[in-house]
PDB file of C-alpha atoms in Angstrom:
ATOM      1  CA  UNK A   1     175.960  83.548  80.269  1.00  0.00           C
ATOM      2  CA  UNK A   2     175.341  79.914  79.589  1.00  0.00           C
ATOM      3  CA  UNK A   3     172.455  77.881  80.915  1.00  0.00           C
ATOM      4  CA  UNK A   4     174.697  75.778  83.174  1.00  0.00           C
ATOM      5  CA  UNK A   5     176.377  78.712  84.921  1.00  0.00           C
ATOM      6  CA  UNK A   6     172.969  80.247  85.587  1.00  0.00           C
ATOM      7  CA  UNK A   7     171.696  77.063  87.211  1.00  0.00           C
ATOM      8  CA  UNK A   8     174.910  76.804  89.249  1.00  0.00           C
ATOM      9  CA  UNK A   9     174.394  80.318  90.603  1.00  0.00           C
ATOM     10  CA  UNK A  10     170.749  79.597  91.376  1.00  0.00           C
ATOM     11  CA  UNK A  11     171.582  76.384  93.225  1.00  0.00           C
ATOM     12  CA  UNK A  12     174.258  78.238  95.202  1.00  0.00           C
ATOM     13  CA  UNK A  13     171.743  80.912  96.168  1.00  0.00           C
ATOM     14  CA  UNK A  14     169.297  78.213  97.207  1.00  0.00           C
ATOM     15  CA  UNK A  15     171.963  76.610  99.409  1.00  0.00           C
ATOM     16  CA  UNK A  16     172.776  79.936 101.068  1.00  0.00           C
ATOM     17  CA  UNK A  17     169.102  80.712 101.636  1.00  0.00           C
ATOM     18  CA  UNK A  18     168.509  77.271 103.131  1.00  0.00           C
ATOM     19  CA  UNK A  19     171.491  77.698 105.456  1.00  0.00           C
ATOM     20  CA  UNK A  20     170.278  81.139 106.576  1.00  0.00           C
ATOM     21  CA  UNK A  21     166.782  79.806 107.236  1.00  0.00           C
ATOM     22  CA  UNK A  22     168.127  76.908 109.296  1.00  0.00           C
ATOM     23  CA  UNK A  23     170.348  79.245 111.333  1.00  0.00           C
ATOM     24  CA  UNK A  24     167.439  81.608 111.995  1.00  0.00           C
ATOM     25  CA  UNK A  25     165.193  78.693 112.935  1.00  0.00           C
ATOM     26  CA  UNK A  26     167.726  77.298 115.405  1.00  0.00           C
ATOM     27  CA  UNK A  27     168.246  80.767 116.902  1.00  0.00           C
ATOM     28  CA  UNK A  28     164.505  81.258 117.359  1.00  0.00           C
ATOM     29  CA  UNK A  29     164.186  77.783 118.863  1.00  0.00           C
ATOM     30  CA  UNK A  30     167.013  78.496 121.305  1.00  0.00           C
ATOM     31  CA  UNK A  31     165.487  81.835 122.308  1.00  0.00           C
ATOM     32  CA  UNK A  32     162.033  80.329 122.810  1.00  0.00           C
ATOM     33  CA  UNK A  33     163.312  77.314 124.741  1.00  0.00           C
ATOM     34  CA  UNK A  34     165.799  79.247 126.885  1.00  0.00           C
ATOM     35  CA  UNK A  35     164.619  82.827 127.457  1.00  0.00           C
ATOM     36  CA  UNK A  36     166.484  82.988 130.769  1.00  0.00           C
ATOM     37  CA  UNK A  37     169.755  82.237 129.007  1.00  0.00           C
ATOM     38  CA  UNK A  38     169.085  84.995 126.482  1.00  0.00           C
ATOM     39  CA  UNK A  39     168.217  87.478 129.233  1.00  0.00           C
ATOM     40  CA  UNK A  40     171.353  86.631 131.209  1.00  0.00           C
ATOM     41  CA  UNK A  41     173.510  87.004 128.095  1.00  0.00           C
ATOM     42  CA  UNK A  42     171.917  90.374 127.317  1.00  0.00           C
ATOM     43  CA  UNK A  43     172.380  91.558 130.910  1.00  0.00           C
ATOM     44  CA  UNK A  44     176.004  90.454 130.791  1.00  0.00           C
ATOM     45  CA  UNK A  45     176.568  92.341 127.542  1.00  0.00           C
ATOM     46  CA  UNK A  46     174.931  95.481 128.944  1.00  0.00           C
ATOM     47  CA  UNK A  47     176.915  95.225 132.177  1.00  0.00           C
ATOM     48  CA  UNK A  48     180.142  94.677 130.274  1.00  0.00           C
ATOM     49  CA  UNK A  49     179.389  97.623 128.015  1.00  0.00           C
ATOM     50  CA  UNK A  50     178.714  99.911 130.978  1.00  0.00           C
ATOM     51  CA  UNK A  51     181.888  98.786 132.745  1.00  0.00           C
ATOM     52  CA  UNK A  52     183.905  99.331 129.571  1.00  0.00           C
ATOM     53  CA  UNK A  53     182.360 102.767 129.071  1.00  0.00           C
ATOM     54  CA  UNK A  54     183.162 103.811 132.657  1.00  0.00           C
ATOM     55  CA  UNK A  55     186.743 102.565 132.452  1.00  0.00           C
ATOM     56  CA  UNK A  56     187.253 104.404 129.154  1.00  0.00           C
ATOM     57  CA  UNK A  57     185.917 107.650 130.590  1.00  0.00           C
ATOM     58  CA  UNK A  58     188.163 107.430 133.651  1.00  0.00           C
ATOM     59  CA  UNK A  59     191.161 106.217 131.668  1.00  0.00           C
TER      60      UNK A  59
END
């Protein structure tokens, strides 16, 4: 492996890590600023899952 390809890989990893950190930060910010939205989404997912489960069992 040459020096340049190594640095290219490292810079790519740095970019990916930075992107992941920014996504996580924005997610945390959204959750902290809008807990009611998160709760309603979770309740909707649970309700949808239960409805789907019931319909599958009866189907």
